[in-house]
Coordinates of N, CA, C and O and ligand atoms in Angstrom, one line a residue:
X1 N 0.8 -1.2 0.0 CA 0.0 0.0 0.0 C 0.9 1.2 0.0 O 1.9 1.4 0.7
X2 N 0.4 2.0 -0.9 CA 1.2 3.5 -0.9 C 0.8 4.3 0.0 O -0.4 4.4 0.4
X3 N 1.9 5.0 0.5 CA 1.4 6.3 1.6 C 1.8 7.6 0.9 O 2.9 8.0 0.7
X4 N 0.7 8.1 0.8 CA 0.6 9.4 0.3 C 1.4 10.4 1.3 O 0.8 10.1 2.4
X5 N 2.1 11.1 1.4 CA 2.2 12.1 2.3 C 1.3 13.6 2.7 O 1.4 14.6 2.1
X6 N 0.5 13.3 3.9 CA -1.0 13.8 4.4 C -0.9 15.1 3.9 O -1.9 15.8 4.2
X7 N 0.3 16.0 2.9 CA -0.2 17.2 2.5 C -0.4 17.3 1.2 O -0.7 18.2 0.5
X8 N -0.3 15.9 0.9 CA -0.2 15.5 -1.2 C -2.1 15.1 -0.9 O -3.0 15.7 -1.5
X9 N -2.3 14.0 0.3 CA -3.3 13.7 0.4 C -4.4 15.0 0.7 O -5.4 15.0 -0.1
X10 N -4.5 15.8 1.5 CA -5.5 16.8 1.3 C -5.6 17.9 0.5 O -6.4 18.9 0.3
X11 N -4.4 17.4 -0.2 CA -4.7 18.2 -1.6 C -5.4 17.6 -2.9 O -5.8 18.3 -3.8
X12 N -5.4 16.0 -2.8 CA -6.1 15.5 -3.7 C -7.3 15.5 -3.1 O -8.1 15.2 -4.1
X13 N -8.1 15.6 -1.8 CA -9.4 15.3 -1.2 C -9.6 16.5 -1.3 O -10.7 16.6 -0.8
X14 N -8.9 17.8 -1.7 CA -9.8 19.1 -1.4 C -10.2 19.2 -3.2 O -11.2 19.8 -3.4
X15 N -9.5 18.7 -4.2 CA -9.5 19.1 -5.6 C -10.7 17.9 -5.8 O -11.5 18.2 -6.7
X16 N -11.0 16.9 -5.2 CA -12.2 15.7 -5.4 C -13.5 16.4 -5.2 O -14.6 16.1 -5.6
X17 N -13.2 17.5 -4.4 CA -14.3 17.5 -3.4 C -15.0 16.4 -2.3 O -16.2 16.1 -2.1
X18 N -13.9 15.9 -1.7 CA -14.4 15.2 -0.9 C -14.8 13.8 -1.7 O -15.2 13.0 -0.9
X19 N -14.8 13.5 -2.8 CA -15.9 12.5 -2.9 C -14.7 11.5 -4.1 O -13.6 11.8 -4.7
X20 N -15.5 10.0 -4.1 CA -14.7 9.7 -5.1 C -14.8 9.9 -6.9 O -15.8 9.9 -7.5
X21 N -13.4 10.1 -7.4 CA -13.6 10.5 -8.6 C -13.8 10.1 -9.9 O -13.7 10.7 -11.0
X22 N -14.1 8.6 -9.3 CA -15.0 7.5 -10.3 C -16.2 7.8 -10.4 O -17.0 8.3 -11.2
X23 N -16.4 7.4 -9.0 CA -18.3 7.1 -9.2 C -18.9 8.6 -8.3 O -20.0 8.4 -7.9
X24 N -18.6 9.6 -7.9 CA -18.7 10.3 -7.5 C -19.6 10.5 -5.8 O -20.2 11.4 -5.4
X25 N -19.4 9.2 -5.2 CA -19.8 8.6 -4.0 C -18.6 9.8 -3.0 O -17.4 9.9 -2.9
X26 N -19.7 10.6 -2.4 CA -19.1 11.5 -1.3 C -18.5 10.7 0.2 O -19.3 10.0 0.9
X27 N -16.9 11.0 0.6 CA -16.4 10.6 1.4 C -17.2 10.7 3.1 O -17.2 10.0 4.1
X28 N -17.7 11.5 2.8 CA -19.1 12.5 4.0 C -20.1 11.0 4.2 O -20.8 10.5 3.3
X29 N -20.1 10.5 5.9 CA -20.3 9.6 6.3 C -19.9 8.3 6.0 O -20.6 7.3 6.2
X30 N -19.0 8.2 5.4 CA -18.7 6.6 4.6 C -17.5 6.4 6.6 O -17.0 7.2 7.3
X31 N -17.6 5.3 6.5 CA -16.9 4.4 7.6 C -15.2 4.6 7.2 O -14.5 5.2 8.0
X32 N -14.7 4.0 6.0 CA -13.8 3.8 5.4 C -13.4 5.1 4.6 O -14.1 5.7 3.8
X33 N -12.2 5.3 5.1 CA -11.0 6.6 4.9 C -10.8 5.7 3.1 O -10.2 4.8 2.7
X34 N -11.7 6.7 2.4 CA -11.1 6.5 1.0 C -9.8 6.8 0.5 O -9.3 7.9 0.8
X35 N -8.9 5.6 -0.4 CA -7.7 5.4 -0.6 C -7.2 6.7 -1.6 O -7.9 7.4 -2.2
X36 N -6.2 6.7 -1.7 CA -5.5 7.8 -2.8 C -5.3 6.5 -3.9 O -4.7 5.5 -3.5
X37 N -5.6 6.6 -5.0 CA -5.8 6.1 -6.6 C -4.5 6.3 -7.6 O -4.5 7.1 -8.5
X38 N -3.6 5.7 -7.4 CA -3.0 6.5 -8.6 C -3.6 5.8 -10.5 O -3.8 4.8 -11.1
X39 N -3.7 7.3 -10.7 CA -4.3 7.1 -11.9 C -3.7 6.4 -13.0 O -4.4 5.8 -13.7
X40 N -2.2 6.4 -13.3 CA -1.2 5.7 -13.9 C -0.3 4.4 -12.9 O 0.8 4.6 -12.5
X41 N -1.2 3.3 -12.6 CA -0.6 2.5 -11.2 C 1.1 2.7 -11.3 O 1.8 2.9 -12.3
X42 N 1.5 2.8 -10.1 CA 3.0 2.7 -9.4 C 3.6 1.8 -10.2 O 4.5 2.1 -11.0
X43 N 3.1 0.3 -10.1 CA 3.9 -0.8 -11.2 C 3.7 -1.0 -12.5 O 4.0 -2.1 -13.0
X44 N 3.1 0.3 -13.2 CA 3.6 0.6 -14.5 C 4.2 2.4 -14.9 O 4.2 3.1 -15.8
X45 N 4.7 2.3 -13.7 CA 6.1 3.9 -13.7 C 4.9 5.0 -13.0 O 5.3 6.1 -12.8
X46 N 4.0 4.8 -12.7 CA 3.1 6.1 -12.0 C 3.9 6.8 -10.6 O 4.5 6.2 -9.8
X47 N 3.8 8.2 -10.6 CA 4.1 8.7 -10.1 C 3.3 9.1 -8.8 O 2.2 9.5 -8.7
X48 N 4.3 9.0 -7.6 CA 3.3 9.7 -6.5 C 2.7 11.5 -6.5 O 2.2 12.1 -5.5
X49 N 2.9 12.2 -7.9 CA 2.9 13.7 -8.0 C 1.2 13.4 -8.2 O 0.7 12.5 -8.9
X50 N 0.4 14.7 -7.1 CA -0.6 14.9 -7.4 C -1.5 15.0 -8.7 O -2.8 15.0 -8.8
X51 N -0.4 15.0 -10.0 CA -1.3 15.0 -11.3 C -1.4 13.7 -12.0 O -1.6 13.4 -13.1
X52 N -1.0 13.1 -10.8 CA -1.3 11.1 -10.9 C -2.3 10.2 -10.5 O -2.7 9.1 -11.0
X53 N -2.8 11.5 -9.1 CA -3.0 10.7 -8.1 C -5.0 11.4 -8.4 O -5.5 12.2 -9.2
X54 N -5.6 10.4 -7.2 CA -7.5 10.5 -7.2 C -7.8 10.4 -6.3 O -6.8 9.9 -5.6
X55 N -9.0 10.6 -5.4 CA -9.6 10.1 -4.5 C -10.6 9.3 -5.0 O -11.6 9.6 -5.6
X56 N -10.2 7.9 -4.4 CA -11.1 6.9 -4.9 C -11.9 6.2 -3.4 O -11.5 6.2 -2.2
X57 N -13.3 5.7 -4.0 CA -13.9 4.9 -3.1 C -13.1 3.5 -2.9 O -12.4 3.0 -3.8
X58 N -13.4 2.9 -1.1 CA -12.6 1.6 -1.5 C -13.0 0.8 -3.0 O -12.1 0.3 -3.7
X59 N -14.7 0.7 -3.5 CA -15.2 0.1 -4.2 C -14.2 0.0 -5.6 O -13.7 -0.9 -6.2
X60 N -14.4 1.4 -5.8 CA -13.5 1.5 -7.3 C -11.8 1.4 -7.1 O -11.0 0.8 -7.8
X61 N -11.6 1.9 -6.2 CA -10.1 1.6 -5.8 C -9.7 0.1 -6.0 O -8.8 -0.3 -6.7
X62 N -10.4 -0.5 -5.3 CA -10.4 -1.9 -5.3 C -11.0 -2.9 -6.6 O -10.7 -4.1 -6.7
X63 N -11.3 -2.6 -7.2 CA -11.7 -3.0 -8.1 C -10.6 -2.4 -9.5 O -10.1 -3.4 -10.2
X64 N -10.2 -1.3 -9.8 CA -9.6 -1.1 -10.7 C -8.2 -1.5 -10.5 O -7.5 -1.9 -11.4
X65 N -7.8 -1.3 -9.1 CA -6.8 -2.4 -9.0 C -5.3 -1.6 -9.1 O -5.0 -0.5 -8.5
X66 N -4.3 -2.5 -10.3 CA -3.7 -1.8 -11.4 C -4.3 -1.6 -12.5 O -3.7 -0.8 -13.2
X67 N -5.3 -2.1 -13.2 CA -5.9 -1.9 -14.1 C -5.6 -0.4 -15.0 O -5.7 0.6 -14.3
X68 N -5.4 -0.4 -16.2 CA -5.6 1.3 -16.9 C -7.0 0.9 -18.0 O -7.8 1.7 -18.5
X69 N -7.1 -0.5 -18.3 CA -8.3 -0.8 -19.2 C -9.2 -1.6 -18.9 O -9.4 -2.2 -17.8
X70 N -10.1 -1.6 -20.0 CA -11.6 -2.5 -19.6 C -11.6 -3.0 -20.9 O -10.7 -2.8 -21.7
X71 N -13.0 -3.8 -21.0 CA -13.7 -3.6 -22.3 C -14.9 -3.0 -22.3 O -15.4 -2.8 -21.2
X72 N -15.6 -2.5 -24.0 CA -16.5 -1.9 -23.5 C -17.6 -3.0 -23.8 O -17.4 -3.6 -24.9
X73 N -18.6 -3.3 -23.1 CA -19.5 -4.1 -22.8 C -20.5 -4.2 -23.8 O -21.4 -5.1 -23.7
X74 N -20.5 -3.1 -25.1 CA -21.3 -3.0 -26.1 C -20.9 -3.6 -27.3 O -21.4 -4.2 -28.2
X75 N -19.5 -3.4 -26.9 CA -18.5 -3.6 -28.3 C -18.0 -5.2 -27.8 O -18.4 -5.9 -28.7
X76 N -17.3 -5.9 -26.9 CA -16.4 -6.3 -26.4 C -15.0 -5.4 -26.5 O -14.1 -6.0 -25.8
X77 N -14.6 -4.7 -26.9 CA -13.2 -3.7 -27.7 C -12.7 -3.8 -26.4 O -13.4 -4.1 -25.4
X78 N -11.3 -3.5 -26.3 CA -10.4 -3.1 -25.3 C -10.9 -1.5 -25.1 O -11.5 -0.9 -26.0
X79 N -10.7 -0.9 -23.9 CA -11.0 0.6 -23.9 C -10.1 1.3 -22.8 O -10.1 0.7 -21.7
X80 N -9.5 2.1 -22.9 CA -8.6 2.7 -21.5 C -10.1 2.8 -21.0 O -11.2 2.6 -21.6
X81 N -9.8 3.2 -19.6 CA -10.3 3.8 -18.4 C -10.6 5.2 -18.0 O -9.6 5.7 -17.6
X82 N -11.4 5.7 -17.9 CA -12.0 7.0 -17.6 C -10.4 7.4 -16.7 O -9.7 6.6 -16.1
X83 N -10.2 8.8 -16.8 CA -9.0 9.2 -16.5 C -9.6 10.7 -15.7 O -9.8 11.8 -16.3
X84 N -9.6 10.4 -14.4 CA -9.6 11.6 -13.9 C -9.0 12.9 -14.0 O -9.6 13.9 -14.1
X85 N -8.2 12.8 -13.9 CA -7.0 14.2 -14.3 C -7.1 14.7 -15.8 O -6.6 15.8 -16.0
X86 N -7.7 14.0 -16.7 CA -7.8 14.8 -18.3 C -8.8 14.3 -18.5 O -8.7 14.2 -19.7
X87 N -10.0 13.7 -18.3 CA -11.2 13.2 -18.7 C -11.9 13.9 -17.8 O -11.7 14.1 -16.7
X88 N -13.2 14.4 -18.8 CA -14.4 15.1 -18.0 C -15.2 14.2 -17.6 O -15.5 13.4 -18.4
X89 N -15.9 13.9 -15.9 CA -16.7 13.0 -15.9 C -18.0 13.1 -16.7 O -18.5 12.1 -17.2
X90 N -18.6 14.4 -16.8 CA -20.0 14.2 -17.5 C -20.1 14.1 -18.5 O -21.3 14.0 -18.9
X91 N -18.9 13.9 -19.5 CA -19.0 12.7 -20.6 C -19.1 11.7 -20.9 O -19.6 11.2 -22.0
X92 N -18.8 11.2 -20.0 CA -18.6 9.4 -20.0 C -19.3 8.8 -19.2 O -20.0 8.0 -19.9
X93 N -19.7 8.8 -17.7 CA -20.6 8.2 -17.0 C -21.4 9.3 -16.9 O -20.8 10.3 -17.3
X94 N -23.1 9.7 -16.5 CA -23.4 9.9 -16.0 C -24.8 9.3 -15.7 O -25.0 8.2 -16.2
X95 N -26.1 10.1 -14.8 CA -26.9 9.3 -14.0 C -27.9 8.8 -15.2 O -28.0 9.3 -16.3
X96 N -28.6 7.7 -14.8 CA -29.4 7.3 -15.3 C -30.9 8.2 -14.8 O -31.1 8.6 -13.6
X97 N -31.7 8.4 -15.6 CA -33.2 9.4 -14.7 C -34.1 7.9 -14.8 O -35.1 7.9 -14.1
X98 N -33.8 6.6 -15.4 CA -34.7 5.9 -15.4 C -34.6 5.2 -14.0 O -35.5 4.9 -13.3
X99 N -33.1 5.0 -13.8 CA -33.3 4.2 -12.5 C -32.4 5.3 -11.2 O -31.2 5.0 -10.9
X100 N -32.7 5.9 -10.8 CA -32.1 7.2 -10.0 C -30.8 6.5 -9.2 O -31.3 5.8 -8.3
X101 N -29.2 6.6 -9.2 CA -28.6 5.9 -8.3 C -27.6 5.5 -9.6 O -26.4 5.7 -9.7
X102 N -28.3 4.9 -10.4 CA -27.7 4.1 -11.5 C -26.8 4.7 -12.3 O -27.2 5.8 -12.6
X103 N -25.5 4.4 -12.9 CA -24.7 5.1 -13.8 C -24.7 4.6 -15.2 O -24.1 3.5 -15.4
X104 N -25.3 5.2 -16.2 CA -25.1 5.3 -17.3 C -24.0 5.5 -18.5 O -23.9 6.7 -18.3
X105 N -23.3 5.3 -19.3 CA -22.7 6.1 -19.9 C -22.7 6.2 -21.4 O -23.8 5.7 -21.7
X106 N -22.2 6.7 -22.3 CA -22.5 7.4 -24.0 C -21.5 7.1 -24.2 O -21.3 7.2 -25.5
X107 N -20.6 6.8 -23.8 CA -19.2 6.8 -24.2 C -18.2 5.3 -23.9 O -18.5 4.6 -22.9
X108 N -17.4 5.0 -24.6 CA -17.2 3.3 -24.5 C -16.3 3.2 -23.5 O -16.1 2.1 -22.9
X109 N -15.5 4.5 -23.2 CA -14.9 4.8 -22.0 C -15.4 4.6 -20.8 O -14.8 4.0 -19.9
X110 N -16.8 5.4 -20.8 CA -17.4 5.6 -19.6 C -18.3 4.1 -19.5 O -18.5 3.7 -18.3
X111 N -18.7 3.3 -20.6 CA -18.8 2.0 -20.5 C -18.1 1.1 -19.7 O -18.7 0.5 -18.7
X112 N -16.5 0.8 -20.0 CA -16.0 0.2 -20.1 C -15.9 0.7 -18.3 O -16.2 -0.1 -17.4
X113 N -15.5 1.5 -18.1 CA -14.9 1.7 -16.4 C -16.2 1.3 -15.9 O -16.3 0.1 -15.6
X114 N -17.3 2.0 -15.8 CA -18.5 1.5 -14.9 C -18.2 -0.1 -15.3 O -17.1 -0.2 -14.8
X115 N -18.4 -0.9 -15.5 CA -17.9 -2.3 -16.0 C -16.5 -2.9 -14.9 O -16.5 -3.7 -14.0
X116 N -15.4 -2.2 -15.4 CA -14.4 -2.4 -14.4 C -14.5 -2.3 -13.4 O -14.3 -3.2 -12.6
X117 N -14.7 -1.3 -13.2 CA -14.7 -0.9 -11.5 C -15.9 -1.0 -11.0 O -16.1 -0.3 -10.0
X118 N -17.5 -2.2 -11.8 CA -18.3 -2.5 -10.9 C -19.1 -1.7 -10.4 O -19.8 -2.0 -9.4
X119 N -19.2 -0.7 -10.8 CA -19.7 1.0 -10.1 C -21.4 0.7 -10.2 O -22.2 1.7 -10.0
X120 N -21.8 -0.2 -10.6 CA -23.7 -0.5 -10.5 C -23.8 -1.9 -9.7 O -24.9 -2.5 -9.8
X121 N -23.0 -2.2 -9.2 CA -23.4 -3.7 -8.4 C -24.4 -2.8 -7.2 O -24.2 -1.8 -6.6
X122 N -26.3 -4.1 -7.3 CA -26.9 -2.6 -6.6 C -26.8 -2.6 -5.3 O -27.8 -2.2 -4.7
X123 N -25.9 -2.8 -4.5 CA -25.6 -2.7 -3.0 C -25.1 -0.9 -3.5 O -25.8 -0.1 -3.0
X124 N -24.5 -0.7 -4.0 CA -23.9 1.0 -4.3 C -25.0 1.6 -5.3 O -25.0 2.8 -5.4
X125 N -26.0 0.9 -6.0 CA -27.4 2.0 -6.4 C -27.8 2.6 -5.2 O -27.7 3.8 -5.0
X126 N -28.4 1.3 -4.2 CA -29.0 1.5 -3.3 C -28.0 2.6 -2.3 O -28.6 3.4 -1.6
X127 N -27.0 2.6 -2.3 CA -26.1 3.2 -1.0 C -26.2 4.9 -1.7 O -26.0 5.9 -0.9
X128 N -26.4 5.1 -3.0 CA -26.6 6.4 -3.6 C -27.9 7.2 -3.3 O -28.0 8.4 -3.1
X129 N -29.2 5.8 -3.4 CA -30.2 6.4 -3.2 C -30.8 6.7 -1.9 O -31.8 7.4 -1.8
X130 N -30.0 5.9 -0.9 CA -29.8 6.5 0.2 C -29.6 8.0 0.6 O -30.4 8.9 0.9
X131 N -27.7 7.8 0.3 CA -27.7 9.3 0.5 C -28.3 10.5 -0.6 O -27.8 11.6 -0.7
X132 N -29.2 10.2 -1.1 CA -29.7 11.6 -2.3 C -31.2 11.6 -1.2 O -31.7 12.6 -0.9
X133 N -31.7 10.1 -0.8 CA -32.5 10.9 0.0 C -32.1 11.8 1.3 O -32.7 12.8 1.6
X134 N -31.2 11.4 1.8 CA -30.9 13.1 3.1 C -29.5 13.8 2.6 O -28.4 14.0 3.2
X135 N -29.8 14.1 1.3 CA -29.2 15.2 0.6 C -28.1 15.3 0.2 O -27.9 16.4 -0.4
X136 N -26.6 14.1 0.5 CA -25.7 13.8 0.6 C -25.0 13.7 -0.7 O -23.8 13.7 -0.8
X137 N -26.0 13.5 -1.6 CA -25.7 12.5 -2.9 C -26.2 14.0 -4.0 O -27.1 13.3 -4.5
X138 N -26.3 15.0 -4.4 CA -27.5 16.3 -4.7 C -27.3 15.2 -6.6 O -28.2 15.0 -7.3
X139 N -25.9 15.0 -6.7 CA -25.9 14.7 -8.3 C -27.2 14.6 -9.0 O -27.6 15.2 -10.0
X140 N -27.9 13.2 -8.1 CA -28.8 12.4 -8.7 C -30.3 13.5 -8.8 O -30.5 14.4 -8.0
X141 N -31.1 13.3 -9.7 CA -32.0 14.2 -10.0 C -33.3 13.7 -10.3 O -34.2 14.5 -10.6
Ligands
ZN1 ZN1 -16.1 5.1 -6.4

């Protein structure tokens, strides 16, 4: 496990806003001290410099791993991975209005990571629709 040093770390949790920067699940009441992410993993040359690094939920953290790719689920194709630091998220994932909680995406990118990183298994719908009911979550609409 990498240790961030605590002033690299509240600099990537003040630029997240608090929340992770996958699935946009706010750090505000979660039990579990969300991990620092590096966006380009360590064991393929990633750097500990903040324009590396994310605030991730354990879920996506843990799940994307080392990973930098997926497939996308429409195509089967290989696809990099939503990239925090030069990728817009509301390109690639965003909410579903049919199922409120749920992540959608338009893009094979934003396919492909929700896929990887698991970001609709519905223990985390449900934990969304949670917090949007006592206000926690405002994304969802
Ligand atoms: Zn997440």
């Amino acid at each position: 496990m990498s240790v961030v040093p605590g002033s690299v770390r509240a600099e990537v949790v003040t630029r997240a806003g608090n929340r992770c920067e996958y699935c946009r699940l706010p750090a505000r009441g979660q039990v579990a001290t969300f991990p620092i992410d590096h966006v380009n993993p360590r064991t393929a040359g990633g750097s500990d410099d903040p324009s590396n690094l994310a605030l991730a939920c354990p879920s996506c953290n843990g799940h994307k791993w080392a990973f930098t790719d997926g497939a996308d689920p429409a195509s089967g194709e290989p696809v990099r991975l939503f990239n925090p630091r030069s990728d817009i998220w509301e390109e690639h994932p965003g909410w579903s209005s049919v199922s409120p909680g749920q992540l959608v995406a338009t893009t094979a990118i934003g396919r492909g990571t929700i896929e990887r990183l698991r970001m609709n298994d519905s223990d985390l719908i449900v934990l969304r629709r949670l917090l949007a009911e006592d206000g926690l979550f405002p994304e969802i609409t």
